[in-house]
Coordinates of N, CA and C in Angstrom, one line a residue:
X1072 N 93.2 107.0 108.3 CA 93.5 105.6 107.9 C 95.0 105.5 107.6
X1073 N 95.7 104.5 108.2 CA 97.1 104.3 107.8 C 97.4 103.5 106.7
X1074 N 98.4 103.8 105.9 CA 98.8 103.0 104.8 C 100.1 102.4 105.0
X1075 N 100.4 101.3 104.3 CA 101.7 100.7 104.6 C 102.1 99.9 103.4
X1076 N 103.3 100.1 102.8 CA 103.8 99.2 101.8 C 105.0 98.4 102.2
X1077 N 105.7 98.9 103.3 CA 106.8 98.2 103.9 C 106.6 98.4 105.3
X1078 N 107.3 97.6 106.2 CA 107.4 97.8 107.5 C 108.3 99.0 107.8
X1079 N 108.3 99.7 109.0 CA 109.0 100.9 109.3 C 110.6 100.6 109.0
X1080 N 111.1 99.3 109.1 CA 112.4 99.0 108.9 C 112.7 98.5 107.5
X1081 N 111.7 98.3 106.7 CA 111.8 97.7 105.4 C 111.7 99.0 104.3
X1082 N 112.8 99.6 104.1 CA 112.7 100.8 103.4 C 112.9 100.6 101.9
X1083 N 112.2 101.3 101.0 CA 112.5 101.3 99.5 C 113.8 102.0 99.3
X1084 N 114.4 101.7 98.2 CA 115.5 102.4 97.7 C 115.2 103.9 97.5
X1085 N 116.0 104.8 98.0 CA 115.7 106.2 97.6 C 115.8 106.6 96.2
X1086 N 114.9 107.3 95.8 CA 114.8 107.7 94.3 C 116.0 108.8 94.1
X1087 N 116.7 108.6 93.0 CA 117.8 109.5 92.7 C 117.2 110.7 91.9
X1088 N 116.0 110.6 91.3 CA 115.5 111.7 90.5 C 114.7 112.6 91.3
X1089 N 114.7 113.9 90.8 CA 113.9 114.9 91.6 C 112.6 115.1 90.9
X1090 N 111.5 114.4 91.4 CA 110.2 114.4 90.6 C 109.4 115.7 90.9
X1091 N 109.8 116.5 91.9 CA 109.2 117.7 92.1 C 110.2 118.8 92.6
X1092 N 109.8 120.0 92.6 CA 110.7 121.1 92.9 C 110.8 121.3 94.5
X1093 N 110.3 120.4 95.2 CA 110.6 120.3 96.7 C 110.8 118.9 97.0
X1094 N 111.2 118.6 98.2 CA 111.7 117.2 98.5 C 110.7 116.5 99.4
X1095 N 110.0 115.5 99.0 CA 109.1 114.8 99.8 C 109.5 113.3 99.9
X1096 N 109.0 112.7 101.0 CA 109.4 111.4 101.2 C 108.9 110.3 100.3
X1097 N 109.6 109.3 99.9 CA 109.1 108.2 99.2 C 108.6 107.3 100.3
X1098 N 107.3 107.3 100.6 CA 106.7 106.8 101.8 C 106.7 105.3 101.7
X1099 N 107.1 104.7 102.9 CA 106.9 103.3 103.1 C 105.9 103.0 104.2
X1100 N 105.6 104.0 105.0 CA 104.5 103.9 106.1 C 104.0 105.3 106.3
X1101 N 102.6 105.3 106.4 CA 102.0 106.6 106.7 C 100.8 106.4 107.6
X1102 N 100.5 107.3 108.6 CA 99.4 107.2 109.4 C 98.7 108.5 109.3
X1103 N 97.3 108.4 109.2 CA 96.5 109.6 109.0 C 96.0 110.1 110.2
X1104 N 94.8 110.8 110.2 CA 94.3 111.5 111.3 C 94.0 110.5 112.5
X1105 N 93.5 109.3 112.1 CA 93.2 108.3 113.2 C 94.4 108.0 113.9
X1106 N 95.5 107.8 113.3 CA 96.8 107.5 114.0 C 97.2 108.7 114.8
X1107 N 97.1 109.9 114.3 CA 97.5 111.1 115.0 C 96.8 111.2 116.3
X1108 N 95.4 110.9 116.3 CA 94.5 111.0 117.5 C 94.8 109.8 118.5
X1109 N 94.9 108.6 118.0 CA 95.1 107.5 118.8 C 96.4 107.0 119.2
X1110 N 97.4 107.5 118.4 CA 98.8 107.1 118.8 C 99.3 106.0 117.9
X1111 N 100.5 105.6 118.1 CA 101.3 104.7 117.3 C 101.8 103.6 118.1
X1112 N 101.9 102.4 117.7 CA 102.4 101.3 118.4 C 103.9 101.5 118.7
X1113 N 104.4 101.0 119.8 CA 105.8 101.2 120.2 C 106.8 100.5 119.2
X1114 N 106.3 99.4 118.5 CA 107.2 98.7 117.6 C 107.4 99.6 116.4
X1115 N 106.5 100.5 116.2 CA 106.6 101.4 115.0 C 107.4 102.8 115.4
X1116 N 107.0 103.3 116.6 CA 107.6 104.6 117.0 C 107.6 104.6 118.6
X1117 N 108.8 104.8 119.0 CA 108.9 104.8 120.5 C 108.2 106.0 121.1
X1118 N 108.0 105.9 122.5 CA 107.2 107.0 123.1 C 107.8 108.4 123.0
X1119 N 109.2 108.5 123.1 CA 109.7 109.9 123.0 C 109.5 110.5 121.5
X1120 N 109.8 109.6 120.6 CA 109.5 110.0 119.2 C 108.0 110.3 118.9
X1121 N 107.1 109.6 119.5 CA 105.7 109.8 119.3 C 105.4 111.3 119.9
X1122 N 105.9 111.6 121.1 CA 105.7 112.9 121.7 C 106.3 114.0 120.7
X1123 N 107.4 113.7 120.2 CA 108.1 114.8 119.3 C 107.3 115.0 118.1
X1124 N 106.8 113.9 117.4 CA 106.1 114.0 116.1 C 104.6 114.4 116.2
X1125 N 104.0 113.8 117.3 CA 102.5 114.1 117.4 C 102.2 115.1 118.4
X1126 N 103.1 115.7 119.0 CA 102.9 116.9 119.9 C 102.5 118.2 119.1
X1127 N 101.9 119.0 119.8 CA 101.4 120.2 119.1 C 102.3 121.5 119.3
X1128 N 103.5 121.2 119.9 CA 104.5 122.3 120.2 C 105.3 122.6 118.9
X1129 N 106.1 123.7 119.0 CA 106.8 124.1 117.9 C 108.1 123.2 117.7
X1130 N 108.4 122.7 116.5 CA 109.5 121.9 116.3 C 110.8 122.6 116.5
X1131 N 110.9 123.9 116.0 CA 112.1 124.7 116.2 C 112.5 125.0 117.7
X1132 N 111.4 125.1 118.5 CA 111.5 125.2 119.9 C 112.0 123.9 120.5
X1133 N 111.4 122.8 120.1 CA 111.9 121.6 120.6 C 113.3 121.2 120.2
X1134 N 113.7 121.5 119.0 CA 115.0 121.3 118.5 C 116.1 122.1 119.3
X1135 N 115.6 123.3 119.7 CA 116.5 124.1 120.6 C 116.7 123.5 122.0
X1136 N 115.5 123.0 122.5 CA 115.6 122.4 123.8 C 116.4 121.1 123.9
X1137 N 116.3 120.3 122.8 CA 116.9 119.1 122.7 C 118.5 119.2 122.5
X1138 N 118.8 120.1 121.6 CA 120.2 120.2 121.3 C 121.0 121.1 122.2
X1139 N 120.3 122.0 122.8 CA 121.0 123.0 123.6 C 121.5 124.2 122.9
X1140 N 121.2 124.2 121.5 CA 121.7 125.3 120.7 C 120.5 126.0 120.0
X1141 N 120.7 127.2 119.6 CA 119.7 128.0 118.8 C 119.5 127.3 117.6
X1142 N 118.1 127.2 117.1 CA 117.7 126.7 115.9 C 117.9 127.8 114.8
X1143 N 118.6 127.5 113.8 CA 118.9 128.4 112.7 C 118.3 127.9 111.4
X1144 N 117.6 128.8 110.7 CA 117.0 128.6 109.4 C 117.9 128.8 108.3
X1145 N 118.1 127.9 107.4 CA 118.8 128.1 106.1 C 117.7 128.1 105.0
X1146 N 117.4 129.1 104.4 CA 116.4 129.2 103.4 C 116.9 128.6 102.1
X1147 N 116.3 127.5 101.6 CA 116.8 126.9 100.4 C 116.2 127.6 99.1
X1148 N 114.8 127.8 99.3 CA 114.2 128.4 98.2 C 112.8 129.1 98.7
X1149 N 112.4 130.0 98.0 CA 111.1 130.7 98.3 C 110.6 131.3 97.0
X1150 N 109.5 130.8 96.6 CA 108.9 131.3 95.3 C 107.5 131.2 95.3
X1151 N 106.9 132.0 94.4 CA 105.4 132.0 94.1 C 105.1 130.8 93.2
X1152 N 104.2 130.0 93.5 CA 103.7 128.9 92.7 C 102.3 129.0 92.4
X1153 N 101.9 128.6 91.1 CA 100.5 128.6 90.7 C 99.8 127.5 91.3
X1154 N 100.3 126.3 91.3 CA 99.8 125.1 91.9 C 100.8 124.2 92.2
X1155 N 100.6 123.2 93.1 CA 101.6 122.3 93.5 C 100.9 120.9 93.7
X1156 N 101.0 120.2 92.5 CA 100.3 118.8 92.6 C 101.0 117.8 93.4
X1157 N 102.3 118.1 93.8 CA 103.0 117.2 94.7 C 102.7 117.4 96.2
X1158 N 102.1 118.5 96.5 CA 101.8 118.9 97.9 C 100.7 118.0 98.5
X1159 N 100.6 117.8 99.7 CA 99.5 117.2 100.3 C 98.2 117.9 99.9
X1160 N 97.1 117.1 99.7 CA 95.9 117.7 99.1 C 95.3 118.8 99.9
X1161 N 95.6 118.9 101.1 CA 95.1 119.9 101.9 C 95.6 121.2 101.7
X1162 N 96.6 121.3 100.8 CA 97.1 122.6 100.3 C 96.0 123.4 99.7
X1163 N 95.0 122.8 99.2 CA 93.8 123.5 98.7 C 93.1 124.4 99.7
X1164 N 93.4 124.2 100.9 CA 92.7 125.0 102.0 C 93.5 126.4 102.1
X1165 N 94.7 126.5 101.5 CA 95.4 127.7 101.6 C 95.0 128.6 100.3
X1166 N 94.6 129.7 100.5 CA 94.0 130.6 99.4 C 95.2 131.0 98.5
X1167 N 95.1 130.8 97.2 CA 96.1 131.3 96.3 C 96.0 132.8 96.2
X1168 N 97.1 133.4 95.6 CA 98.4 132.9 95.2 C 99.2 132.3 96.3
X1169 N 99.9 131.2 96.0 CA 100.8 130.6 97.0 C 102.2 130.9 96.8
X1170 N 102.8 131.0 98.0 CA 104.2 131.1 98.1 C 104.8 129.8 98.8
X1171 N 105.7 129.1 98.2 CA 106.2 127.9 98.8 C 107.7 128.3 99.3
X1172 N 107.9 127.8 100.6 CA 109.2 128.1 101.2 C 109.9 126.8 101.7
X1173 N 111.2 126.6 101.3 CA 111.9 125.4 101.7 C 113.0 125.8 102.6
X1174 N 113.2 125.1 103.7 CA 114.3 125.5 104.7 C 115.0 124.2 105.2
X1175 N 116.3 124.3 105.6 CA 116.9 123.4 106.5 C 116.8 124.0 107.9
X1176 N 116.5 123.2 108.9 CA 116.5 123.6 110.3 C 117.9 123.1 110.9
X1177 N 118.7 124.0 111.3 CA 120.1 123.6 111.8 C 120.3 124.1 113.2
X1178 N 121.3 123.5 113.8 CA 121.8 124.0 115.1 C 122.7 125.2 114.8
X1179 N 123.0 126.0 115.8 CA 124.0 127.1 115.5 C 125.3 126.6 115.1
X1180 N 125.7 125.4 115.4 CA 127.0 124.8 114.9 C 126.9 124.3 113.5
X1181 N 125.8 124.3 113.0 CA 125.7 123.9 111.6 C 125.1 122.5 111.3
X1182 N 124.7 121.8 112.3 CA 124.2 120.4 112.0 C 122.7 120.4 111.6
X1183 N 122.4 119.8 110.4 CA 121.0 119.8 109.9 C 120.2 118.8 110.6
X1184 N 119.1 119.2 111.3 CA 118.2 118.3 112.1 C 116.9 118.2 111.5
X1185 N 116.5 119.1 110.5 CA 115.2 119.1 110.0 C 115.2 119.7 108.6
X1186 N 114.2 119.3 107.8 CA 113.9 119.8 106.5 C 112.4 120.2 106.5
X1187 N 112.1 121.4 106.0 CA 110.6 121.8 106.0 C 110.3 122.5 104.7
X1188 N 109.1 122.2 104.2 CA 108.5 123.0 103.2 C 107.2 123.5 103.6
X1189 N 106.9 124.8 103.4 CA 105.6 125.3 103.8 C 105.0 126.2 102.6
X1190 N 103.6 126.2 102.7 CA 102.9 126.8 101.6 C 102.0 127.9 102.3
X1191 N 102.1 129.1 101.7 CA 101.4 130.3 102.3 C 100.7 131.0 101.3
X1192 N 99.6 131.6 101.7 CA 99.0 132.7 100.8 C 99.9 133.8 100.7
X1193 N 100.1 134.4 99.6 CA 101.2 135.4 99.4 C 101.0 136.6 100.4
X1194 N 99.9 137.0 100.6 CA 99.7 138.2 101.4 C 100.0 137.8 102.9
X1195 N 99.5 136.6 103.4 CA 99.8 136.2 104.7 C 101.3 136.0 104.9
X1196 N 102.0 135.5 103.9 CA 103.5 135.3 104.0 C 104.2 136.6 104.2
X1197 N 103.7 137.6 103.5 CA 104.3 138.9 103.6 C 104.1 139.5 105.0
X1198 N 102.8 139.3 105.5 CA 102.4 139.8 106.8 C 103.2 139.1 108.0
X1199 N 103.3 137.8 107.9 CA 103.7 137.0 109.1 C 105.2 136.6 109.0
X1200 N 105.8 136.7 107.8 CA 107.2 136.3 107.7 C 108.0 137.5 107.2
X1201 N 108.0 138.6 108.1 CA 108.6 139.8 107.6 C 110.1 139.6 107.6
X1202 N 110.7 138.9 108.5 CA 112.1 138.5 108.4 C 112.1 137.0 108.0
X1203 N 112.3 136.7 106.7 CA 112.1 135.3 106.3 C 113.2 134.4 106.6
X1204 N 114.3 134.9 107.3 CA 115.4 134.1 107.7 C 115.1 133.5 109.1
X1205 N 114.0 133.9 109.8 CA 113.7 133.5 111.1 C 112.8 132.3 111.0
X1206 N 113.0 131.4 112.0 CA 112.0 130.2 112.1 C 110.5 130.7 112.2
X1207 N 109.6 130.0 111.7 CA 108.2 130.4 111.7 C 107.7 130.6 113.1
X1208 N 108.1 129.7 114.1 CA 107.7 129.9 115.5 C 108.1 131.3 116.0
X1209 N 109.4 131.7 115.7 CA 110.0 132.9 116.2 C 109.2 134.1 115.6
X1210 N 108.9 134.0 114.3 CA 108.1 135.1 113.7 C 106.7 135.3 114.2
X1211 N 106.0 134.1 114.5 CA 104.7 134.2 115.0 C 104.6 134.6 116.4
X1212 N 105.4 134.0 117.3 CA 105.4 134.3 118.7 C 105.9 135.7 118.9
X1213 N 106.8 136.2 118.1 CA 107.3 137.5 118.3 C 106.3 138.6 118.1
X1214 N 105.2 138.2 117.3 CA 104.1 139.1 117.1 C 102.8 138.7 118.1
X1215 N 103.1 137.8 118.9 CA 102.1 137.2 119.7 C 100.8 136.8 119.0
X1216 N 101.1 136.0 117.9 CA 100.1 135.4 117.1 C 99.6 134.1 117.6
X1217 N 98.4 134.0 117.9 CA 97.8 132.7 118.4 C 97.6 131.7 117.3
X1218 N 98.1 130.5 117.5 CA 98.0 129.5 116.5 C 97.6 128.2 117.0
X1219 N 97.0 127.4 116.2 CA 96.6 126.0 116.5 C 97.2 125.1 115.5
X1220 N 98.0 124.1 116.0 CA 98.7 123.1 115.1 C 97.8 121.9 114.9
X1221 N 97.3 121.6 113.6 CA 96.4 120.5 113.3 C 97.2 119.6 112.4
X1222 N 97.7 118.6 113.1 CA 98.5 117.5 112.4 C 97.6 116.6 111.6
X1223 N 97.9 116.3 110.4 CA 97.1 115.5 109.5 C 97.7 114.1 109.2
X1224 N 99.1 114.1 109.3 CA 99.6 112.7 109.0 C 101.1 112.7 109.5
X1225 N 101.5 111.5 109.8 CA 103.0 111.2 110.1 C 103.3 110.2 109.1
X1226 N 104.7 110.1 108.7 CA 105.1 109.1 107.7 C 106.6 108.8 107.9
X1227 N 106.9 107.7 107.3 CA 108.3 107.2 107.3 C 108.7 106.9 105.8
X1228 N 109.9 107.2 105.4 CA 110.3 106.9 104.0 C 111.7 107.3 103.8
X1229 N 112.0 107.4 102.5 CA 113.3 107.8 101.9 C 113.3 109.0 101.1
X1230 N 114.4 109.7 101.0 CA 114.5 110.8 100.1 C 116.1 111.1 100.0
X1231 N 116.7 110.8 98.8 CA 118.1 110.9 98.7 C 118.6 112.3 99.0
X1232 N 118.0 113.4 98.6 CA 118.5 114.7 98.8 C 118.4 115.0 100.3
X1233 N 117.4 114.6 101.0 CA 117.3 114.9 102.4 C 118.3 114.0 103.2
X1234 N 118.4 112.7 102.8 CA 119.4 111.9 103.5 C 120.8 112.5 103.3
X1235 N 121.2 113.0 102.1 CA 122.5 113.6 101.9 C 122.6 114.8 102.8
X1236 N 121.6 115.6 103.0 CA 121.7 116.8 103.8 C 121.9 116.5 105.3
X1237 N 121.2 115.3 105.7 CA 121.4 114.9 107.1 C 122.6 114.0 107.3
X1238 N 123.4 113.7 106.1 CA 124.5 112.8 106.2 C 124.3 111.5 106.8
X1239 N 123.2 110.8 106.4 CA 122.8 109.5 106.8 C 122.5 108.6 105.6
X1240 N 122.6 107.3 105.8 CA 122.4 106.3 104.8 C 121.7 105.1 105.4
X1241 N 120.7 104.6 104.6 CA 120.0 103.4 105.1 C 119.3 103.5 106.4
X1242 N 118.7 104.7 106.6 CA 118.1 104.9 107.9 C 116.7 105.6 107.6
X1243 N 115.7 105.1 108.3 CA 114.3 105.7 108.0 C 114.3 107.2 108.4
X1244 N 113.6 107.9 107.5 CA 113.4 109.3 107.8 C 112.0 109.4 108.3
X1245 N 111.7 110.1 109.3 CA 110.3 110.4 109.8 C 109.9 111.8 109.6
X1246 N 108.7 112.0 109.2 CA 108.1 113.3 109.0 C 106.7 113.4 109.3
X1247 N 106.1 114.6 109.0 CA 104.7 114.8 109.3 C 104.3 116.1 108.4
X1248 N 103.0 116.2 108.3 CA 102.5 117.6 107.7 C 101.3 118.0 108.5
X1249 N 101.0 119.3 108.5 CA 100.0 119.8 109.3 C 99.7 121.2 108.9
X1250 N 98.5 121.6 109.4 CA 98.1 123.0 109.1 C 98.2 123.9 110.4
X1251 N 98.7 125.1 110.2 CA 98.6 126.0 111.3 C 97.4 126.9 111.0
X1252 N 96.6 127.0 112.1 CA 95.4 127.8 112.0 C 95.6 129.1 112.9
X1253 N 95.0 130.2 112.3 CA 95.0 131.5 113.1 C 93.7 132.2 112.8
X1254 N 93.1 132.5 113.9 CA 91.8 133.3 113.8 C 90.7 132.4 112.9
X1255 N 90.7 131.2 113.3 CA 89.8 130.2 112.7 C 89.9 130.1 111.2
X1256 N 91.1 130.4 110.6 CA 91.5 130.2 109.2 C 92.8 129.6 109.1
X1257 N 93.0 128.6 108.0 CA 94.2 127.9 107.8 C 95.3 129.0 107.4
X1258 N 96.4 129.1 108.1 CA 97.4 130.1 107.8 C 98.5 129.5 106.8
X1259 N 98.9 128.3 107.1 CA 100.0 127.7 106.3 C 99.9 126.2 106.4
X1260 N 100.4 125.5 105.4 CA 100.6 124.1 105.4 C 102.1 123.8 105.5
X1261 N 102.5 123.0 106.5 CA 103.9 122.7 106.7 C 104.2 121.2 106.6
X1262 N 105.2 120.8 105.9 CA 105.7 119.5 105.7 C 107.1 119.4 106.2
X1263 N 107.3 118.5 107.3 CA 108.6 118.5 107.9 C 109.1 117.1 107.9
X1264 N 110.5 117.0 107.8 CA 111.2 115.6 107.9 C 112.3 115.9 108.9
X1265 N 112.6 114.9 109.7 CA 113.6 115.1 110.9 C 114.7 114.1 110.7
X1266 N 115.9 114.5 111.2 CA 117.1 113.6 111.1 C 117.0 112.5 112.1
X1267 N 117.4 111.3 111.7 CA 117.6 110.2 112.7 C 118.7 110.6 113.8
X1268 N 119.5 111.6 113.5 CA 120.4 112.0 114.6 C 119.7 112.5 115.9
X1269 N 118.4 112.7 115.8 CA 117.7 113.2 117.0 C 117.6 112.0 117.9
X1270 N 117.9 110.8 117.5 CA 118.0 109.6 118.4 C 119.0 109.8 119.6
X1271 N 120.0 110.7 119.3 CA 121.0 111.1 120.3 C 120.2 111.7 121.6
X1272 N 119.1 112.3 121.3 CA 118.4 113.0 122.4 C 117.2 112.2 122.8
X1273 N 116.5 111.5 121.8 CA 115.2 110.9 122.0 C 115.2 109.4 122.2
X1274 N 116.4 108.8 121.9 CA 116.6 107.4 122.1 C 116.2 106.8 120.7
X1275 N 116.1 105.4 120.6 CA 115.8 104.7 119.4 C 114.4 105.1 118.8
X1276 N 114.4 105.1 117.5 CA 113.1 105.5 116.9 C 112.0 104.5 117.2
X1277 N 112.3 103.3 117.1 CA 111.3 102.3 117.4 C 111.9 101.2 118.3
X1278 N 111.0 100.5 119.0 CA 111.5 99.5 120.0 C 111.0 98.1 119.5
X1279 N 111.9 97.2 119.2 CA 111.4 95.9 118.8 C 110.8 95.1 119.9
X1280 N 109.7 94.3 119.7 CA 109.0 93.6 120.8 C 109.9 92.5 121.3

């Protein structure tokens, strides 16, 4: 079920306070599993952006293909957490103890194109992220790990910290969250937000009728 408090172009003022120890969007529009399966109207999200956000491919791989540069991970924080009430509710599907990892996704030249937070079982994190400076996709494919990307929601909103990182103002930020499954078990929950600068490659985010 989709929820909406503002139109995609009617953004709330970004919160200056840090209500949690990771950075989530102050949502003005969100679409759940039904929207993920059926798609989004063009007035909300243009076809190239729909493919980027709703596709089941690796975002770090897509960023590399779009920008023509290697995708570099800047690890912001990585810590063991007992519980995370600010995380999407499906974090309960990841067996504790939990490790939460926050990163910027950047081009080799240093431009920030994405922000991501992921939650892992501590043992799975140790096993699958042996070099924690690498993108998740590189770590998993390097070990030929078969994964399934199960997208649960896409959303648009504001976050002052992420906007500052992307060096943008008064522009909608789009993101999504999903589970990665491996061997019929949820491996990690990932929450991603992408820079409006991707419009350089994907075109306008939405198309007015």
